[in-house]
Short mmCIF file of C-alpha atoms in Angstrom, two decimals:
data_model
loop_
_atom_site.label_atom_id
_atom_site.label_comp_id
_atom_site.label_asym_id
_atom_site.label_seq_id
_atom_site.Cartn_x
_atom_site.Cartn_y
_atom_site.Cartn_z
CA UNK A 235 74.09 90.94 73.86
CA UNK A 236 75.90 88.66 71.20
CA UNK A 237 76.21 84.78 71.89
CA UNK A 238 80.05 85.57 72.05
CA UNK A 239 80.10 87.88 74.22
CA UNK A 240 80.50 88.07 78.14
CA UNK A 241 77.24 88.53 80.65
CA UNK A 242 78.20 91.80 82.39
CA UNK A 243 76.20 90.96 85.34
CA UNK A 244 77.82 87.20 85.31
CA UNK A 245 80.81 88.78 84.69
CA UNK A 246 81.03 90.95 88.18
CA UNK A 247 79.95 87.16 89.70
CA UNK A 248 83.57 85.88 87.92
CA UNK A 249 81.50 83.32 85.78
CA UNK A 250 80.43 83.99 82.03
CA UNK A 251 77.27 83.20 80.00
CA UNK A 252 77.80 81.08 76.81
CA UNK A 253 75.92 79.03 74.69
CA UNK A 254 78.49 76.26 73.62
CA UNK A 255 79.45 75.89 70.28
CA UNK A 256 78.60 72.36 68.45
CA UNK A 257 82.43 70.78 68.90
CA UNK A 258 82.85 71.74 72.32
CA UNK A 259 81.24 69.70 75.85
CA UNK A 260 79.37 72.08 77.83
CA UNK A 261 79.40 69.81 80.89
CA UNK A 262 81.36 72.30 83.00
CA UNK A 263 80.61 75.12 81.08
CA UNK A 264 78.13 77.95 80.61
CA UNK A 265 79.38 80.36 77.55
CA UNK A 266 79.23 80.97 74.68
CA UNK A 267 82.58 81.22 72.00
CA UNK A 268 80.92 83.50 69.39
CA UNK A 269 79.51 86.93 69.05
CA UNK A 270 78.20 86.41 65.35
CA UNK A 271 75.13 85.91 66.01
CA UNK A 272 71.82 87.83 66.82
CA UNK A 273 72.44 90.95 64.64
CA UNK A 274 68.94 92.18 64.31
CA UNK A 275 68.71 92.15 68.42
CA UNK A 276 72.32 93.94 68.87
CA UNK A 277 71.07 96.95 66.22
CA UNK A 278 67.82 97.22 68.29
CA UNK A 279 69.35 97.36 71.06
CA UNK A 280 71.86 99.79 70.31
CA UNK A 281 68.90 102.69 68.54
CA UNK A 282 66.95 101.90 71.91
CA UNK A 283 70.36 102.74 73.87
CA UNK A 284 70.15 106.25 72.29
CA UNK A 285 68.58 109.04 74.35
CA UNK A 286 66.57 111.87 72.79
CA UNK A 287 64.39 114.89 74.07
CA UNK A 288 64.70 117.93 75.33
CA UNK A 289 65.79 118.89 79.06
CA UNK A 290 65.60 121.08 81.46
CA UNK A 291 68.88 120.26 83.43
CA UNK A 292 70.33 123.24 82.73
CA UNK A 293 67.49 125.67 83.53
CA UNK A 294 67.20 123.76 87.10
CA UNK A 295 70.85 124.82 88.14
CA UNK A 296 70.40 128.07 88.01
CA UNK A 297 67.79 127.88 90.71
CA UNK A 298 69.97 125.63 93.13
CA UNK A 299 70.68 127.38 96.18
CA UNK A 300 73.56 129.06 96.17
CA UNK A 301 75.29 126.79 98.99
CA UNK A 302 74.73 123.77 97.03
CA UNK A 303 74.79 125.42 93.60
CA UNK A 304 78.73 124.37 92.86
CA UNK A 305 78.14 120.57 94.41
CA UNK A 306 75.12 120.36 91.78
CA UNK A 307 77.22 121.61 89.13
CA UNK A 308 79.56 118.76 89.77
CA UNK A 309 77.23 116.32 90.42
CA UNK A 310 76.10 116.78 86.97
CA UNK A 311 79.57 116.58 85.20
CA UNK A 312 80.05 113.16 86.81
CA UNK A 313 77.05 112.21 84.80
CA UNK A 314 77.95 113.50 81.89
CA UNK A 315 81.56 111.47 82.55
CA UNK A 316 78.88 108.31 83.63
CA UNK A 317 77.38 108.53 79.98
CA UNK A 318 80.69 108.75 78.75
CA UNK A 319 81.83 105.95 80.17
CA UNK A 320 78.63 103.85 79.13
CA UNK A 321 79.38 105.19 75.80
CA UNK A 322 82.49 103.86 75.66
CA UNK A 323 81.34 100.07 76.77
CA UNK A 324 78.95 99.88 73.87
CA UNK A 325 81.53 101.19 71.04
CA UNK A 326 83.58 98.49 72.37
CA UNK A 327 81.44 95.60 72.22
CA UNK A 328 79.73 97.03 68.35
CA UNK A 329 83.54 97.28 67.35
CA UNK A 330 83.85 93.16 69.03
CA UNK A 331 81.59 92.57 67.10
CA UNK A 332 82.54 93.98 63.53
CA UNK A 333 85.81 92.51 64.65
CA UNK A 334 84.16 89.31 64.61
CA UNK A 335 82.37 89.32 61.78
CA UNK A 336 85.38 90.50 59.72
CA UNK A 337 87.34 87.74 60.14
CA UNK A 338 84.55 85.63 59.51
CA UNK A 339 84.36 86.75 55.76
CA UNK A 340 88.03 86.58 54.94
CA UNK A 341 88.00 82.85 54.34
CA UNK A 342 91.35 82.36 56.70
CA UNK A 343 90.39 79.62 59.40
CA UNK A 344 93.14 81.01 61.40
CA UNK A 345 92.05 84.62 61.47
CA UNK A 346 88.53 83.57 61.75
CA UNK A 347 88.66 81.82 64.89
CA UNK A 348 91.53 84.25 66.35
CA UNK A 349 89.19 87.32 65.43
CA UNK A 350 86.45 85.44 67.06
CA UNK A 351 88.07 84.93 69.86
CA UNK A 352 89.89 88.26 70.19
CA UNK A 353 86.61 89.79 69.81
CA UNK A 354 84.78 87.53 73.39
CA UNK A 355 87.72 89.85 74.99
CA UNK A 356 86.90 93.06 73.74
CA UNK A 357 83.56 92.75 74.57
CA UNK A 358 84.20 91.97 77.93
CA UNK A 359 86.37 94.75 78.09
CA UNK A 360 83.47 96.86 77.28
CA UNK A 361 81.33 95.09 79.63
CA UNK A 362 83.83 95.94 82.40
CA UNK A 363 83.47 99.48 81.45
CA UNK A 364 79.42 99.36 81.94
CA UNK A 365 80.06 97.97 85.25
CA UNK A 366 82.54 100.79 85.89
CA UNK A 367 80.07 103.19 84.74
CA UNK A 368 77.24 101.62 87.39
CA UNK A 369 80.01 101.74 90.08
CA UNK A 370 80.18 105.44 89.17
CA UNK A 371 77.02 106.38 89.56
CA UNK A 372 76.91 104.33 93.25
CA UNK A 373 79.58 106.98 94.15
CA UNK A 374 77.57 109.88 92.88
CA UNK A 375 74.80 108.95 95.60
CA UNK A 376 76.79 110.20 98.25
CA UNK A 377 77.90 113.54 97.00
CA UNK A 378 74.14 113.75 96.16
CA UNK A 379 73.54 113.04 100.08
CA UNK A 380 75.83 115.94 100.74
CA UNK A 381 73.79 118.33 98.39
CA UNK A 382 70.77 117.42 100.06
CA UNK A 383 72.05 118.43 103.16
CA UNK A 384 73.73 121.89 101.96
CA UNK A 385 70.13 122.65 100.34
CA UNK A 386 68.68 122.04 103.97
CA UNK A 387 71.04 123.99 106.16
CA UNK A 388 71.05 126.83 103.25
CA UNK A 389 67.88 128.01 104.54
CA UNK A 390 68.41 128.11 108.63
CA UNK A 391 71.38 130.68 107.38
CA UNK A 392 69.10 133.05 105.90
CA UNK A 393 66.98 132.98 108.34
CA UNK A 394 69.65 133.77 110.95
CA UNK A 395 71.12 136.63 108.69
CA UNK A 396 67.57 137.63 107.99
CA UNK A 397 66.71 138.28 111.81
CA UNK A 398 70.30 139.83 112.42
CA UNK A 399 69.71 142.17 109.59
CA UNK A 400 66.16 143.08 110.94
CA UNK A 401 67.62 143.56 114.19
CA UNK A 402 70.31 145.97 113.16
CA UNK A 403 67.70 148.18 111.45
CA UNK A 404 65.67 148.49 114.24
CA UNK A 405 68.26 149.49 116.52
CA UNK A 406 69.10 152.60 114.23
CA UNK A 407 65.33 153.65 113.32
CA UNK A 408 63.73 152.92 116.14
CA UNK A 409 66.62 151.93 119.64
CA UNK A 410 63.98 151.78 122.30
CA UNK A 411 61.58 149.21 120.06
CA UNK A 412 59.35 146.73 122.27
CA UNK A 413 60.24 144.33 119.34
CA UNK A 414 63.53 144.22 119.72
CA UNK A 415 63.99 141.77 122.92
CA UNK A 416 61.32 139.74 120.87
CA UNK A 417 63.97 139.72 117.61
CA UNK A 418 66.94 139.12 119.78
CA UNK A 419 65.29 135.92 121.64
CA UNK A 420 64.09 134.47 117.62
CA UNK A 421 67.65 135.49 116.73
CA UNK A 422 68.97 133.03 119.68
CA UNK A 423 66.73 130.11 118.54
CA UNK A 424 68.16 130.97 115.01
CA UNK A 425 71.83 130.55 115.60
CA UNK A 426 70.65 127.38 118.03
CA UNK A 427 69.27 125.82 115.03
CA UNK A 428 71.74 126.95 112.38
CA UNK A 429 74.46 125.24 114.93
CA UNK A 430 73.19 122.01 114.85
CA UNK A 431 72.28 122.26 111.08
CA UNK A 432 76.08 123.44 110.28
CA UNK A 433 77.25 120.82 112.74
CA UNK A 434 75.28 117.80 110.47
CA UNK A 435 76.48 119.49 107.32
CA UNK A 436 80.39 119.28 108.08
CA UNK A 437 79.62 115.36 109.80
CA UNK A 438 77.79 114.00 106.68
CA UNK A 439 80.14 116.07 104.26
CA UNK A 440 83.66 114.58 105.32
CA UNK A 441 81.75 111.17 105.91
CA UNK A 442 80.15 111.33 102.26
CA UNK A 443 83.18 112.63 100.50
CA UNK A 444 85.20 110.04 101.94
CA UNK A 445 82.40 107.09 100.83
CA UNK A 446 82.00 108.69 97.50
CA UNK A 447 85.73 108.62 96.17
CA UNK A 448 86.65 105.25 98.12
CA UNK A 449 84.06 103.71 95.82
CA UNK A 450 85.20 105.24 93.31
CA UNK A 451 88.60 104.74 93.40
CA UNK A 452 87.60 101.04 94.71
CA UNK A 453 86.02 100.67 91.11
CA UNK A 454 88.37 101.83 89.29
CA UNK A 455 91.20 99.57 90.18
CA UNK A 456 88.83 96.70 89.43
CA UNK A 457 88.10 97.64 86.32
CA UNK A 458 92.01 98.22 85.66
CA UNK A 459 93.17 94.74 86.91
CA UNK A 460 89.88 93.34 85.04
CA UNK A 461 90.95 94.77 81.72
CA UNK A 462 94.43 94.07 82.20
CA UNK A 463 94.36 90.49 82.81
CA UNK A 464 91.69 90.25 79.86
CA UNK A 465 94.62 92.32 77.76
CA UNK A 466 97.14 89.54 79.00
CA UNK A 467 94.67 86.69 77.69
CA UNK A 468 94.11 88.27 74.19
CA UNK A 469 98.06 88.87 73.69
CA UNK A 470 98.18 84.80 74.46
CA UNK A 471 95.80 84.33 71.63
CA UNK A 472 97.64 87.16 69.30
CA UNK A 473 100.46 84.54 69.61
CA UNK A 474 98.28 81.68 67.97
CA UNK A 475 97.88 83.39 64.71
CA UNK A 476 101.10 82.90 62.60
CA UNK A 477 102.41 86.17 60.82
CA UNK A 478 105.23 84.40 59.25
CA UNK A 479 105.51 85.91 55.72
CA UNK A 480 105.04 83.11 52.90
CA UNK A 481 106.34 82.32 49.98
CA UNK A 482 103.92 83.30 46.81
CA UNK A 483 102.76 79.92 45.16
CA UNK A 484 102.69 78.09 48.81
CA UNK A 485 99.98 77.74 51.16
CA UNK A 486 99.96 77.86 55.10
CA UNK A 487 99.64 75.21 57.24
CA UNK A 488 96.20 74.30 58.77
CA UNK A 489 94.82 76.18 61.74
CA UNK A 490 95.80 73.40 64.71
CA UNK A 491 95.09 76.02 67.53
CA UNK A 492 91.29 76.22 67.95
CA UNK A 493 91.37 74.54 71.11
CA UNK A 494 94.08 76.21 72.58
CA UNK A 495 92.22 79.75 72.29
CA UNK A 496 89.21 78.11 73.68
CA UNK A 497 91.15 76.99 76.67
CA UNK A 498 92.78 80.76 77.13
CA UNK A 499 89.19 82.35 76.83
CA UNK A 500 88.15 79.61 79.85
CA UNK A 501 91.81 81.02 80.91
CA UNK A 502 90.50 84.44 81.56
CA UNK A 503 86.56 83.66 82.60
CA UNK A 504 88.71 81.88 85.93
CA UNK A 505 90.97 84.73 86.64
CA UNK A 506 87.94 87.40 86.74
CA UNK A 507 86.04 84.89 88.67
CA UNK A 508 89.05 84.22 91.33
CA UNK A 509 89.74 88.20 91.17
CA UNK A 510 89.31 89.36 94.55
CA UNK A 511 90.51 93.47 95.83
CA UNK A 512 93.57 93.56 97.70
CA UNK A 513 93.18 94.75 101.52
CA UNK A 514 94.91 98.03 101.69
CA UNK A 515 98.21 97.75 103.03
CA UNK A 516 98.34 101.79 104.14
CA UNK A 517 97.34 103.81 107.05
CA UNK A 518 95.61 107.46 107.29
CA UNK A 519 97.30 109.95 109.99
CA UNK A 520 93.71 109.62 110.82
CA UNK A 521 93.43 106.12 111.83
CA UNK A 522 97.37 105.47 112.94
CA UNK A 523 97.43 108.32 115.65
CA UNK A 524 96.11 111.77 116.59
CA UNK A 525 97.96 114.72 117.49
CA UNK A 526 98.25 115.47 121.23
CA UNK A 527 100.08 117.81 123.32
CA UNK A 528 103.21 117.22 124.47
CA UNK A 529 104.34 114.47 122.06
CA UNK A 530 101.41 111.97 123.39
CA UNK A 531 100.71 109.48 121.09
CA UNK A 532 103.87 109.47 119.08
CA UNK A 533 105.67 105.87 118.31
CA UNK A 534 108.57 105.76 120.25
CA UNK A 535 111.61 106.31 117.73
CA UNK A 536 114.75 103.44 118.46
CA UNK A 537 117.66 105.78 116.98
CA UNK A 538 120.31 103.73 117.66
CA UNK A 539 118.72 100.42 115.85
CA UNK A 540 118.89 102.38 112.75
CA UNK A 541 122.20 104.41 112.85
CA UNK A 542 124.77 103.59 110.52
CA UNK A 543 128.43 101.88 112.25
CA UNK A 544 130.20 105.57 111.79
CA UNK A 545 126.51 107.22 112.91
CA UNK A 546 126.95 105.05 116.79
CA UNK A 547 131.19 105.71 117.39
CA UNK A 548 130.23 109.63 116.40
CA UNK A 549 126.94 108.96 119.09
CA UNK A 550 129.76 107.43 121.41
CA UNK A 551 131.91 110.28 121.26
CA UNK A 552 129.58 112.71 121.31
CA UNK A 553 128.05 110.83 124.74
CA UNK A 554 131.54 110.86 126.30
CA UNK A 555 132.76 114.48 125.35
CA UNK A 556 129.11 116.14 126.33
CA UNK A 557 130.23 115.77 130.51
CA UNK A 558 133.03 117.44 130.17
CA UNK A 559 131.41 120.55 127.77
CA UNK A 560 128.74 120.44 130.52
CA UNK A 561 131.43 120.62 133.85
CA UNK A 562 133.36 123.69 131.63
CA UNK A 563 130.21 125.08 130.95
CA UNK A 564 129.52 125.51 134.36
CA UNK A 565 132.99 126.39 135.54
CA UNK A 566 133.14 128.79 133.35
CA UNK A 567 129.49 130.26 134.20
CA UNK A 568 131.19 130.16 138.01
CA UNK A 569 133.92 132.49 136.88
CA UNK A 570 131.82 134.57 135.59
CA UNK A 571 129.69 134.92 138.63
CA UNK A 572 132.80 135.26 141.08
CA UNK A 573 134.36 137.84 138.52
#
C-alpha cells in the first residue's frame, strides 16, 4: 500500500497508518499524507493480485445434488460479486494514486497538495470497499452452512423414496412377499430419520438466511456512511483549491491552505474512528407479538385518544342513538312475533 494511503485493517479500528511528512509533528499522529511513494511495491502488488489458471468450478456444479444444486449456484455468484467488489477497491486506490502523481507533475502547489490529498480519500474509499468485500464473504459462510445441510438431508430422501418405491413393486409382483413386513419396518426408520433430518434443514435454513443477509446488509450500511462521510471530507478540500478564472499576464496567489487539508484529512481519520452502527430502531412481527386465537396478544387499541374533535361528537351520537335503534329493534322483532 502507498505511504498516502489508509491501512484497511487500521481503518475498520477508526485509526489510520501514516508515515508523517517532514513539516508536520507526528506526536499524536500515526499516518502518512502521501501516496507517491513506493511505486515498484504497488505494481508488484497489483500483477500478484491477478489470478490465473484453469478451474473446475463449473464442472463441480453439475454434480451438486439436486437439493442443494440452486443454493450452490448462488453461492457462487456471490463470489463472483465478492471479486467484483475487490476489483473495484484496487482500481480505486491505482486511480488514487495516478491521481496523485498527476498533480504532482503539473508544477501548481495548489493542485499538487489538493490532488494529494484528494487522492488519501479515494484510497480509503477503496479500502472501505475491500473491507466490504471481506464482510461479504463472512455472509456467504452461512448460506454455505445451509448447503451443507441440504447436501446431508438430500440423501435420507432417497433413501425413503427408494424403499417406498421397492415396496410398491413388490406388492404388485409378488403381494404375499416375506420381505415385505421387513421393507415396511426399514421404510418406518426411513421417514423417522428423514423427519428429523427435514426438521434440522428448515431450523438451520431460516436461522442461516437470517445471519447471512443481516451481515450483509449490516456491512453495507457501513461501508455507505464510511464512504459518505469520506465524500463530505474531500468536497471540504475541493473548496481549498481556487477555480477563479485569471487574468492572462497575472499570476495566482500562493497556496496558504496546506494545513487546512491536513487538518480535514485528520478531520475524517476521527469520524471513521468515532463511527459506531446505529441500534435498530424497528421491530419484526416476529419479535413484537405472535398470532393467537381469539385476538390474544394484540396491543390494546385507545380509539378515542386518537379520534379527531368531529370523529368523538359523531362517537357521541352514535353512543346515544344506538339504545334507542336497539329498544325498536326489539319492539319491532315483538310485533312480529305477536303478529
Amino acid at each position: 500500500m502507498s505511504r498516502f494511503s489508509f491501512d484497511a485493517s487500521a481503518s475498520r479500528n477508526g485509526s489510520f497508518s501514516i508515515e508523517s511528512p517532514v513539516d508536520v509533528p507526528s506526536f499524536h499522529r500515526n499516518r502518512a499524507l502521501s501516496i507517491r511513494s513506493n511505486k515498484s511495491k504497488n505494481s508488484g502488488a497489483a500483477a500478484g493480485s491477478k489470478k490465473g489458471g484453469f478451474s473446475f468450478n463449473s464442472l463441480r456444479g453439475q454434480v451438486q445434488p439436486e437439493l442443494s444444486r440452486k443454493l450452490f449456484r448462488l453461492i457462487k455468484s456471490e463470489n463472483n460479486l465478492i471479486g467484483a467488489h475487490e476489483t473495484a477497491g484496487r482500481e480505486r486506490v491505482s486511480i488514487a494514486t495516478q491521481l496523485s502523481e498527476w498533480g504532482e507533475h503539473t508544477g501548481d502547489d495548489s493542485i499538487s497538495d489538493i490532488s494529494d490529498k484528494v487522492g488519501v480519500v479515494l484510497s480509503e474509499m477503496g479500502e472501505q470497499e475491500d473491507a466490504y468485500a471481506h464482510a461479504l464473504d463472512d455472509s456467504r459462510a452461512y448460506l454455505k452452512a445451509i448447503r451443507n445441510t441440504e447436501k446431508s438431508v438430500q440423501p435420507s430422501r432417497e433413501n425413503k423414496d427408494k424403499i417406498a418405491d421397492e415396496i410398491g413393486k413388490l406388492k404388485l409382483k409378488e403381494p404375499g412377499s416375506t420381505r415385505l413386513p421387513v421393507l415396511e419396518q426399514e421404510l418406518v426408520r426411513a421417514e423417522a430419520e428423514n423427519l428429523v433430518a427435514e426438521a434440522q434443514l428448515t431450523n438451520i435454513t431460516r436461522q442461516k438466511l437470517k445471519e447471512a443477509y443481516a451481515a450483509e446488509f449490516a456491512a453495507t450500511i457501513e461501508r455507505a456512511e464510511k464512504q459518505i462521510i469520506l465524500a463530505k471530507h474531500g468536497r471540504r478540500l475541493l473548496e481549498l483549491l481556487d477555480d477563479s478564472p485569471v487574468v492572462p499576464g497575472d499570476t495566482r496567489g500562493s497556496y496558504q491552505h496546506s494545513s487546512q487539508a491536513r487538518q480535514i484529512l485528520n478531520d475524517a481519520e476521527d469520524d471513521l474512528r468515532d463511527w459506531r452502527p446505529e441500534p435498530e430502531g424497528f421491530s419484526t412481527p416476529v419479535q413484537s407479538r405472535s398470532p393467537t386465537l381469539g385476538g390474544k396478544g394484540k396491543e390494546p387499541q385507545t380509539t378515542n385518544d386518537r379520534m379527531s374533535p368531529v370523529q368523538s361528537e359523531a362517537a357521541t351520537v352514535e353512543s346515544d342513538a344506538s339504545p334507542r335503534e336497539q329498544r325498536g329493534t326489539k319492539s319491532s322483532v315483538y310485533d312480529e312475533v305477536a303478529g
